[in-house]
mmCIF file of C-alpha atoms in Angstrom:
data_model
loop_
_atom_site.group_PDB
_atom_site.id
_atom_site.type_symbol
_atom_site.label_atom_id
_atom_site.label_comp_id
_atom_site.label_asym_id
_atom_site.label_seq_id
_atom_site.Cartn_x
_atom_site.Cartn_y
_atom_site.Cartn_z
ATOM 1 C CA MET A 85 -115.999 -4.381 -155.487
ATOM 2 C CA MET A 86 -115.415 -6.697 -152.520
ATOM 3 C CA ARG A 87 -113.684 -3.807 -150.917
ATOM 4 C CA ARG A 88 -116.774 -1.413 -151.462
ATOM 5 C CA ALA A 89 -119.049 -4.099 -150.282
ATOM 6 C CA ILE A 90 -117.369 -5.020 -146.902
ATOM 7 C CA CYS A 91 -116.627 -1.289 -145.974
ATOM 8 C CA GLY A 92 -120.153 -0.604 -146.776
ATOM 9 C CA ALA A 93 -121.370 -3.377 -144.315
ATOM 10 C CA VAL A 94 -118.998 -2.234 -141.634
ATOM 11 C CA ALA A 95 -120.478 1.336 -141.884
ATOM 12 C CA ALA A 96 -124.160 0.077 -141.876
ATOM 13 C CA LEU A 97 -122.965 -2.011 -138.858
ATOM 14 C CA MET A 98 -121.407 1.166 -136.980
ATOM 15 C CA SER A 99 -124.571 3.206 -137.340
ATOM 16 C CA LEU A 100 -127.155 0.769 -136.682
ATOM 17 C CA PRO A 101 -129.147 2.019 -133.886
ATOM 18 C CA ALA A 102 -130.548 0.136 -130.931
ATOM 19 C CA LEU A 103 -134.416 -0.004 -130.482
ATOM 20 C CA ALA A 104 -135.913 -0.063 -127.048
ATOM 21 C CA GLU A 105 -139.130 -1.421 -127.840
ATOM 22 C CA GLU A 106 -140.421 -4.280 -129.995
ATOM 23 C CA PRO A 107 -141.449 -2.455 -133.522
ATOM 24 C CA GLN A 108 -144.977 -3.170 -134.866
ATOM 25 C CA ILE A 109 -145.589 -5.105 -138.248
ATOM 26 C CA ASP A 110 -147.548 -3.303 -140.809
ATOM 27 C CA MET A 111 -146.603 -5.140 -144.004
ATOM 28 C CA GLN A 112 -148.569 -6.092 -146.908
ATOM 29 C CA ALA A 113 -147.737 -9.448 -148.632
ATOM 30 C CA HIS A 114 -146.346 -9.194 -152.244
ATOM 31 C CA PRO A 115 -146.726 -12.952 -153.627
ATOM 32 C CA GLU A 116 -146.590 -11.699 -157.064
ATOM 33 C CA ALA A 117 -143.246 -9.827 -156.792
ATOM 34 C CA ARG A 118 -140.418 -11.636 -158.820
ATOM 35 C CA ARG A 119 -137.906 -8.947 -158.825
ATOM 36 C CA ILE A 120 -136.896 -8.019 -155.310
ATOM 37 C CA LEU A 121 -134.389 -5.699 -154.434
ATOM 38 C CA ALA A 122 -133.056 -5.861 -150.872
ATOM 39 C CA ILE A 123 -131.598 -2.678 -149.017
ATOM 40 C CA GLY A 124 -129.741 -3.807 -145.803
ATOM 41 C CA GLY A 125 -127.640 -6.588 -144.810
ATOM 42 C CA ALA A 126 -130.109 -8.449 -142.437
ATOM 43 C CA VAL A 127 -132.938 -7.945 -145.237
ATOM 44 C CA THR A 128 -130.840 -9.990 -147.695
ATOM 45 C CA GLU A 129 -129.643 -12.343 -145.245
ATOM 46 C CA ILE A 130 -133.401 -13.236 -144.059
ATOM 47 C CA ILE A 131 -134.388 -13.529 -147.776
ATOM 48 C CA TYR A 132 -131.915 -16.473 -148.449
ATOM 49 C CA ALA A 133 -132.613 -17.991 -144.951
ATOM 50 C CA LEU A 134 -136.242 -18.225 -146.018
ATOM 51 C CA GLY A 135 -135.261 -19.755 -149.416
ATOM 52 C CA GLU A 136 -136.670 -16.713 -151.578
ATOM 53 C CA GLU A 137 -133.157 -15.866 -152.982
ATOM 54 C CA GLU A 138 -134.480 -16.899 -156.567
ATOM 55 C CA ARG A 139 -136.639 -13.736 -156.263
ATOM 56 C CA LEU A 140 -133.888 -11.264 -155.402
ATOM 57 C CA ILE A 141 -132.347 -9.402 -158.287
ATOM 58 C CA ALA A 142 -130.046 -6.692 -156.467
ATOM 59 C CA ARG A 143 -128.612 -5.631 -153.042
ATOM 60 C CA ASP A 144 -126.865 -2.940 -151.486
ATOM 61 C CA SER A 145 -123.283 -2.565 -150.337
ATOM 62 C CA SER A 146 -123.940 -3.593 -146.759
ATOM 63 C CA SER A 147 -125.452 -7.084 -147.924
ATOM 64 C CA VAL A 148 -122.186 -9.256 -147.797
ATOM 65 C CA TYR A 149 -123.890 -12.557 -146.324
ATOM 66 C CA PRO A 150 -124.205 -15.141 -147.639
ATOM 67 C CA GLU A 151 -121.537 -15.007 -150.397
ATOM 68 C CA ALA A 152 -123.699 -15.702 -152.965
ATOM 69 C CA ALA A 153 -125.364 -12.221 -152.656
ATOM 70 C CA LEU A 154 -122.083 -10.869 -153.864
ATOM 71 C CA GLU A 155 -122.943 -11.915 -157.132
ATOM 72 C CA LEU A 156 -125.787 -9.784 -157.511
ATOM 73 C CA PRO A 157 -125.846 -6.234 -158.743
ATOM 74 C CA ASP A 158 -124.766 -3.617 -156.166
ATOM 75 C CA VAL A 159 -126.889 -0.466 -155.931
ATOM 76 C CA GLY A 160 -124.510 1.368 -153.375
ATOM 77 C CA TYR A 161 -124.454 2.023 -149.509
ATOM 78 C CA MET A 162 -127.915 1.846 -147.873
ATOM 79 C CA ARG A 163 -127.485 5.229 -146.589
ATOM 80 C CA ARG A 164 -126.413 7.001 -149.821
ATOM 81 C CA LEU A 165 -128.756 5.359 -152.294
ATOM 82 C CA SER A 166 -129.036 6.635 -155.760
ATOM 83 C CA PRO A 167 -132.804 6.377 -157.251
ATOM 84 C CA GLU A 168 -131.493 6.149 -160.710
ATOM 85 C CA ASN A 169 -129.504 3.079 -159.814
ATOM 86 C CA VAL A 170 -132.242 1.349 -157.982
ATOM 87 C CA LEU A 171 -134.887 2.122 -160.650
ATOM 88 C CA SER A 172 -132.664 1.034 -163.670
ATOM 89 C CA LEU A 173 -132.897 -2.571 -162.513
ATOM 90 C CA ARG A 174 -136.773 -2.595 -162.677
ATOM 91 C CA PRO A 175 -137.525 -4.127 -159.377
ATOM 92 C CA ASP A 176 -141.348 -4.715 -158.642
ATOM 93 C CA LEU A 177 -140.582 -4.842 -154.860
ATOM 94 C CA ILE A 178 -138.052 -3.056 -152.728
ATOM 95 C CA LEU A 179 -137.543 -4.241 -149.269
ATOM 96 C CA ALA A 180 -135.560 -1.697 -146.974
ATOM 97 C CA GLU A 181 -134.380 -1.843 -143.503
ATOM 98 C CA GLU A 182 -135.289 1.364 -141.445
ATOM 99 C CA GLY A 183 -132.644 4.127 -141.756
ATOM 100 C CA ALA A 184 -132.073 3.548 -145.369
ATOM 101 C CA GLY A 185 -131.439 7.006 -147.146
ATOM 102 C CA PRO A 186 -131.122 9.623 -147.839
ATOM 103 C CA PRO A 187 -134.733 10.710 -147.024
ATOM 104 C CA GLU A 188 -135.266 12.435 -150.234
ATOM 105 C CA ALA A 189 -133.999 9.382 -152.369
ATOM 106 C CA VAL A 190 -136.385 7.171 -150.425
ATOM 107 C CA ALA A 191 -139.313 9.558 -150.685
ATOM 108 C CA LEU A 192 -138.573 9.133 -154.508
ATOM 109 C CA LEU A 193 -138.659 5.638 -154.685
ATOM 110 C CA GLN A 194 -141.711 5.300 -152.563
ATOM 111 C CA SER A 195 -143.532 7.527 -154.993
ATOM 112 C CA SER A 196 -142.057 5.849 -158.059
ATOM 113 C CA GLY A 197 -145.031 3.245 -158.114
ATOM 114 C CA ILE A 198 -142.817 0.328 -157.071
ATOM 115 C CA ALA A 199 -143.777 -1.522 -154.004
ATOM 116 C CA PHE A 200 -141.781 -0.184 -151.178
ATOM 117 C CA GLU A 201 -141.827 -2.083 -147.659
ATOM 118 C CA THR A 202 -139.626 -0.859 -144.594
ATOM 119 C CA ILE A 203 -138.288 -3.539 -142.623
ATOM 120 C CA PRO A 204 -137.825 -2.420 -138.826
ATOM 121 C CA ASN A 205 -134.659 -2.118 -137.207
ATOM 122 C CA ALA A 206 -133.881 -4.792 -134.059
ATOM 123 C CA SER A 207 -131.796 -5.102 -131.248
ATOM 124 C CA ASP A 208 -133.478 -7.796 -128.701
ATOM 125 C CA GLY A 209 -135.415 -11.017 -129.212
ATOM 126 C CA PRO A 210 -138.722 -9.597 -129.966
ATOM 127 C CA GLY A 211 -137.405 -7.019 -132.272
ATOM 128 C CA ILE A 212 -135.375 -9.792 -134.178
ATOM 129 C CA GLU A 213 -138.545 -12.030 -134.487
ATOM 130 C CA ALA A 214 -140.587 -8.794 -135.828
ATOM 131 C CA ARG A 215 -137.836 -8.234 -138.380
ATOM 132 C CA ILE A 216 -137.741 -11.749 -139.514
ATOM 133 C CA ALA A 217 -141.442 -11.987 -139.766
ATOM 134 C CA ALA A 218 -141.859 -8.778 -141.393
ATOM 135 C CA VAL A 219 -139.639 -10.177 -144.457
ATOM 136 C CA GLY A 220 -141.780 -13.229 -144.371
ATOM 137 C CA GLN A 221 -144.925 -11.314 -144.553
ATOM 138 C CA ALA A 222 -143.741 -9.103 -147.301
ATOM 139 C CA LEU A 223 -142.948 -12.316 -149.574
ATOM 140 C CA ASP A 224 -146.241 -13.966 -148.591
ATOM 141 C CA ASP A 225 -144.054 -16.748 -147.036
ATOM 142 C CA SER A 226 -144.809 -16.831 -143.405
ATOM 143 C CA SER A 227 -144.748 -20.470 -143.130
ATOM 144 C CA ALA A 228 -140.993 -20.440 -143.527
ATOM 145 C CA VAL A 229 -140.502 -17.957 -140.765
ATOM 146 C CA GLU A 230 -141.326 -20.085 -137.719
ATOM 147 C CA PRO A 231 -137.827 -22.514 -137.796
ATOM 148 C CA HIS A 232 -136.037 -19.389 -137.522
ATOM 149 C CA LEU A 233 -138.031 -17.937 -134.746
ATOM 150 C CA ASP A 234 -137.855 -21.173 -132.933
ATOM 151 C CA ALA A 235 -134.076 -21.290 -133.143
ATOM 152 C CA LEU A 236 -133.735 -17.627 -132.109
ATOM 153 C CA ARG A 237 -135.711 -18.410 -128.987
ATOM 154 C CA ALA A 238 -133.965 -21.514 -128.218
ATOM 155 C CA ASP A 239 -130.540 -19.727 -128.409
ATOM 156 C CA LEU A 240 -131.753 -16.872 -126.389
ATOM 157 C CA GLY A 241 -133.445 -18.946 -123.904
ATOM 158 C CA GLN A 242 -130.329 -20.953 -123.247
ATOM 159 C CA ILE A 243 -128.411 -17.674 -122.824
ATOM 160 C CA GLU A 244 -131.123 -16.531 -120.090
ATOM 161 C CA ALA A 245 -130.556 -19.893 -118.222
ATOM 162 C CA LEU A 246 -126.740 -19.533 -118.108
ATOM 163 C CA ASN A 247 -127.101 -16.014 -116.772
ATOM 164 C CA ALA A 248 -128.796 -16.940 -113.769
ATOM 165 C CA ASP A 249 -125.311 -18.312 -112.290
ATOM 166 C CA ILE A 250 -122.978 -15.754 -113.447
ATOM 167 C CA THR A 251 -122.030 -12.213 -112.468
ATOM 168 C CA PRO A 252 -122.284 -9.908 -115.564
ATOM 169 C CA ARG A 253 -118.721 -9.068 -117.146
ATOM 170 C CA ARG A 254 -117.668 -6.061 -118.534
ATOM 171 C CA VAL A 255 -117.067 -5.857 -122.212
ATOM 172 C CA LEU A 256 -115.502 -2.974 -124.198
ATOM 173 C CA PHE A 257 -116.320 -3.056 -127.977
ATOM 174 C CA ILE A 258 -113.477 -1.306 -130.119
ATOM 175 C CA LEU A 259 -114.476 -0.384 -133.401
ATOM 176 C CA SER A 260 -111.087 0.803 -134.544
ATOM 177 C CA LEU A 261 -107.724 2.355 -133.537
ATOM 178 C CA GLN A 262 -107.607 5.467 -135.177
ATOM 179 C CA GLY A 263 -103.895 7.170 -134.552
ATOM 180 C CA GLY A 264 -103.436 5.236 -131.530
ATOM 181 C CA ARG A 265 -106.827 6.199 -130.074
ATOM 182 C CA VAL A 266 -109.655 3.755 -129.280
ATOM 183 C CA LEU A 267 -112.993 4.384 -130.907
ATOM 184 C CA SER A 268 -115.422 2.484 -128.754
ATOM 185 C CA ALA A 269 -119.336 1.823 -128.787
ATOM 186 C CA GLY A 270 -121.487 3.497 -126.102
ATOM 187 C CA SER A 271 -125.093 2.955 -125.325
ATOM 188 C CA ASP A 272 -127.691 3.181 -128.488
ATOM 189 C CA THR A 273 -125.508 1.222 -130.860
ATOM 190 C CA ALA A 274 -125.833 -2.264 -132.173
ATOM 191 C CA ALA A 275 -122.661 -3.391 -130.262
ATOM 192 C CA ASP A 276 -124.133 -2.188 -126.915
ATOM 193 C CA ALA A 277 -127.620 -4.081 -127.943
ATOM 194 C CA MET A 278 -125.435 -7.350 -128.937
ATOM 195 C CA ILE A 279 -123.337 -7.255 -125.522
ATOM 196 C CA ARG A 280 -126.379 -7.135 -123.561
ATOM 197 C CA LEU A 281 -127.937 -9.759 -125.474
ATOM 198 C CA ALA A 282 -125.268 -11.905 -124.786
ATOM 199 C CA GLY A 283 -125.672 -11.583 -121.146
ATOM 200 C CA ALA A 284 -122.828 -9.199 -120.260
ATOM 201 C CA GLU A 285 -122.481 -5.409 -119.569
ATOM 202 C CA ASN A 286 -121.278 -2.591 -121.802
ATOM 203 C CA ALA A 287 -118.157 -1.107 -120.121
ATOM 204 C CA VAL A 288 -118.884 2.116 -121.643
ATOM 205 C CA THR A 289 -122.329 3.797 -121.021
ATOM 206 C CA ALA A 290 -121.602 7.401 -120.357
ATOM 207 C CA TYR A 291 -122.401 8.515 -124.062
ATOM 208 C CA SER A 292 -124.210 7.304 -127.087
ATOM 209 C CA GLY A 293 -122.917 6.196 -130.278
ATOM 210 C CA TYR A 294 -119.344 5.555 -131.315
ATOM 211 C CA LYS A 295 -116.545 8.017 -129.876
ATOM 212 C CA PRO A 296 -113.071 8.044 -129.201
ATOM 213 C CA LEU A 297 -112.149 7.319 -125.794
ATOM 214 C CA THR A 298 -109.329 8.982 -123.744
ATOM 215 C CA ASP A 299 -106.749 6.928 -121.621
ATOM 216 C CA GLU A 300 -108.378 7.809 -118.414
ATOM 217 C CA ALA A 301 -111.922 6.798 -119.499
ATOM 218 C CA ILE A 302 -110.263 3.352 -120.664
ATOM 219 C CA MET A 303 -109.208 2.677 -117.303
ATOM 220 C CA ALA A 304 -111.977 4.077 -115.782
ATOM 221 C CA ALA A 305 -114.108 1.423 -117.882
ATOM 222 C CA ALA A 306 -112.138 -1.312 -116.600
ATOM 223 C CA PRO A 307 -113.295 -3.693 -118.925
ATOM 224 C CA ASP A 308 -112.857 -7.615 -118.327
ATOM 225 C CA LEU A 309 -112.784 -8.502 -122.043
ATOM 226 C CA ILE A 310 -112.087 -6.526 -125.272
ATOM 227 C CA LEU A 311 -114.655 -7.303 -128.569
ATOM 228 C CA MET A 312 -113.732 -6.149 -132.039
ATOM 229 C CA MET A 313 -115.094 -7.054 -135.317
ATOM 230 C CA ARG A 314 -112.993 -9.751 -137.577
ATOM 231 C CA ARG A 315 -112.205 -8.288 -141.041
ATOM 232 C CA ASP A 316 -110.683 -10.307 -143.738
ATOM 233 C CA PRO A 317 -108.353 -8.174 -145.814
ATOM 234 C CA ILE A 318 -108.305 -8.415 -149.407
ATOM 235 C CA SER A 319 -104.494 -8.506 -149.457
ATOM 236 C CA ASP A 320 -101.750 -8.295 -147.043
ATOM 237 C CA ASP A 321 -101.248 -4.606 -147.713
ATOM 238 C CA ASP A 322 -104.764 -3.484 -147.777
ATOM 239 C CA PRO A 323 -104.645 -0.237 -145.685
ATOM 240 C CA ILE A 324 -108.479 0.251 -145.550
ATOM 241 C CA LEU A 325 -109.341 -3.411 -144.079
ATOM 242 C CA GLN A 326 -106.411 -3.975 -141.799
ATOM 243 C CA GLU A 327 -107.163 -4.261 -138.188
ATOM 244 C CA PRO A 328 -104.943 -3.614 -135.313
ATOM 245 C CA GLY A 329 -102.984 -7.154 -134.232
ATOM 246 C CA ASP A 330 -103.158 -8.357 -130.676
ATOM 247 C CA ALA A 331 -99.942 -7.164 -129.907
ATOM 248 C CA GLN A 332 -100.417 -3.644 -131.135
ATOM 249 C CA LEU A 333 -103.690 -3.487 -128.731
ATOM 250 C CA TRP A 334 -101.980 -4.989 -125.701
ATOM 251 C CA ALA A 335 -98.898 -2.534 -126.450
ATOM 252 C CA MET A 336 -101.400 0.597 -125.468
ATOM 253 C CA PRO A 337 -100.759 1.388 -121.902
ATOM 254 C CA ALA A 338 -104.360 2.248 -121.067
ATOM 255 C CA ILE A 339 -105.474 -1.255 -122.442
ATOM 256 C CA ALA A 340 -102.777 -2.924 -120.618
ATOM 257 C CA ALA A 341 -103.635 -1.588 -117.239
ATOM 258 C CA THR A 342 -107.476 -2.903 -117.451
ATOM 259 C CA PRO A 343 -108.434 -6.449 -116.347
ATOM 260 C CA ALA A 344 -108.973 -7.175 -120.078
ATOM 261 C CA GLY A 345 -105.410 -6.109 -120.558
ATOM 262 C CA GLU A 346 -103.911 -8.078 -117.649
ATOM 263 C CA HIS A 347 -105.378 -11.268 -118.959
ATOM 264 C CA GLN A 348 -105.244 -10.583 -122.687
ATOM 265 C CA ALA A 349 -108.947 -11.450 -123.012
ATOM 266 C CA LEU A 350 -109.997 -10.551 -126.786
ATOM 267 C CA VAL A 351 -112.816 -11.656 -128.787
ATOM 268 C CA ARG A 352 -112.912 -11.008 -132.661
ATOM 269 C CA MET A 353 -116.102 -11.974 -134.699
ATOM 270 C CA ASP A 354 -117.439 -11.325 -138.229
ATOM 271 C CA GLY A 355 -118.950 -8.159 -138.185
ATOM 272 C CA GLN A 356 -122.402 -9.040 -139.901
ATOM 273 C CA TYR A 357 -122.693 -12.045 -137.821
ATOM 274 C CA LEU A 358 -122.045 -10.267 -134.827
ATOM 275 C CA LEU A 359 -124.176 -7.062 -135.309
ATOM 276 C CA GLY A 360 -126.336 -7.815 -138.072
ATOM 277 C CA PHE A 361 -129.622 -8.953 -135.949
ATOM 278 C CA GLY A 362 -131.032 -11.151 -138.553
ATOM 279 C CA PRO A 363 -131.585 -15.047 -138.402
ATOM 280 C CA ARG A 364 -128.260 -15.935 -136.988
ATOM 281 C CA ALA A 365 -128.440 -13.557 -134.270
ATOM 282 C CA GLY A 366 -129.404 -16.019 -131.565
ATOM 283 C CA ARG A 367 -126.559 -18.188 -132.456
ATOM 284 C CA SER A 368 -124.228 -15.149 -132.497
ATOM 285 C CA ALA A 369 -125.344 -14.042 -129.015
ATOM 286 C CA LEU A 370 -124.846 -17.509 -127.865
ATOM 287 C CA GLU A 371 -121.403 -17.678 -129.094
ATOM 288 C CA LEU A 372 -120.392 -14.361 -127.836
ATOM 289 C CA HIS A 373 -121.777 -15.561 -124.179
ATOM 290 C CA ARG A 374 -119.503 -18.763 -124.480
ATOM 291 C CA ALA A 375 -116.543 -16.664 -125.536
ATOM 292 C CA ILE A 376 -116.977 -14.159 -122.684
ATOM 293 C CA TYR A 377 -117.866 -16.756 -120.033
ATOM 294 C CA GLY A 378 -116.310 -19.971 -121.362
ATOM 295 C CA GLY A 379 -118.185 -23.070 -121.771
ATOM 296 C CA GLY A 380 -118.668 -25.349 -124.845
#
């Protein structure tokens, strides 16, 4: 069960789109809702951050933080929802991240008579604020939102101030090494958005989405630093969750030929923390900034 949850979270983070504009909030309040089902890791995390977890009865597979959420029933991966699984839990409110699917499943849930609210995606400060505020508004608990917005603004403001005295460094996000090939994040990805939020540049912008890189493309990208997700394997021999070790990465000739390889500059961060774009996004971006540029 834990393996499915973590793999679901990784898949959701990988496919999260980056938004260019601040989403508009069009949300109804549901103070009467006492059986809430959350679809999407950020939605679940925000509910816990607002102190409303007692109203939460279930979550999807991408909702792996906080750890207490793993004790809730799991209705499956957010992009492959089964309406039967969702409806069997008798929720009175469904809060779903934008992009939940498949579309026919979402349409059925929306027509079921159960209150259904879509929480917008986010990739920048205003978008994250809007996302947190949307959940607070849906729960009729907007008063609990402001401290989280203040913390987010403070962290991002600190990054902005620090950026005034630096030359942006180039960061290559590697999702995985498949058969010795680097699967990297281009533009319009959550990784690209977080790299920019942290005050750095994505080393790969010639394509959008996640694609394999040739050795020539890796050397041309010339990253100053490699960024990867840290995944905790269930066991030492778990093939699904094993990540490439440092030695395996630096042994690749194309990687070794880059500035990152020359200095063995590698940062690993928890996937949901790094790419969740929830209440901890400002802290995550600031931590990534410090890892890239140094500083306490």
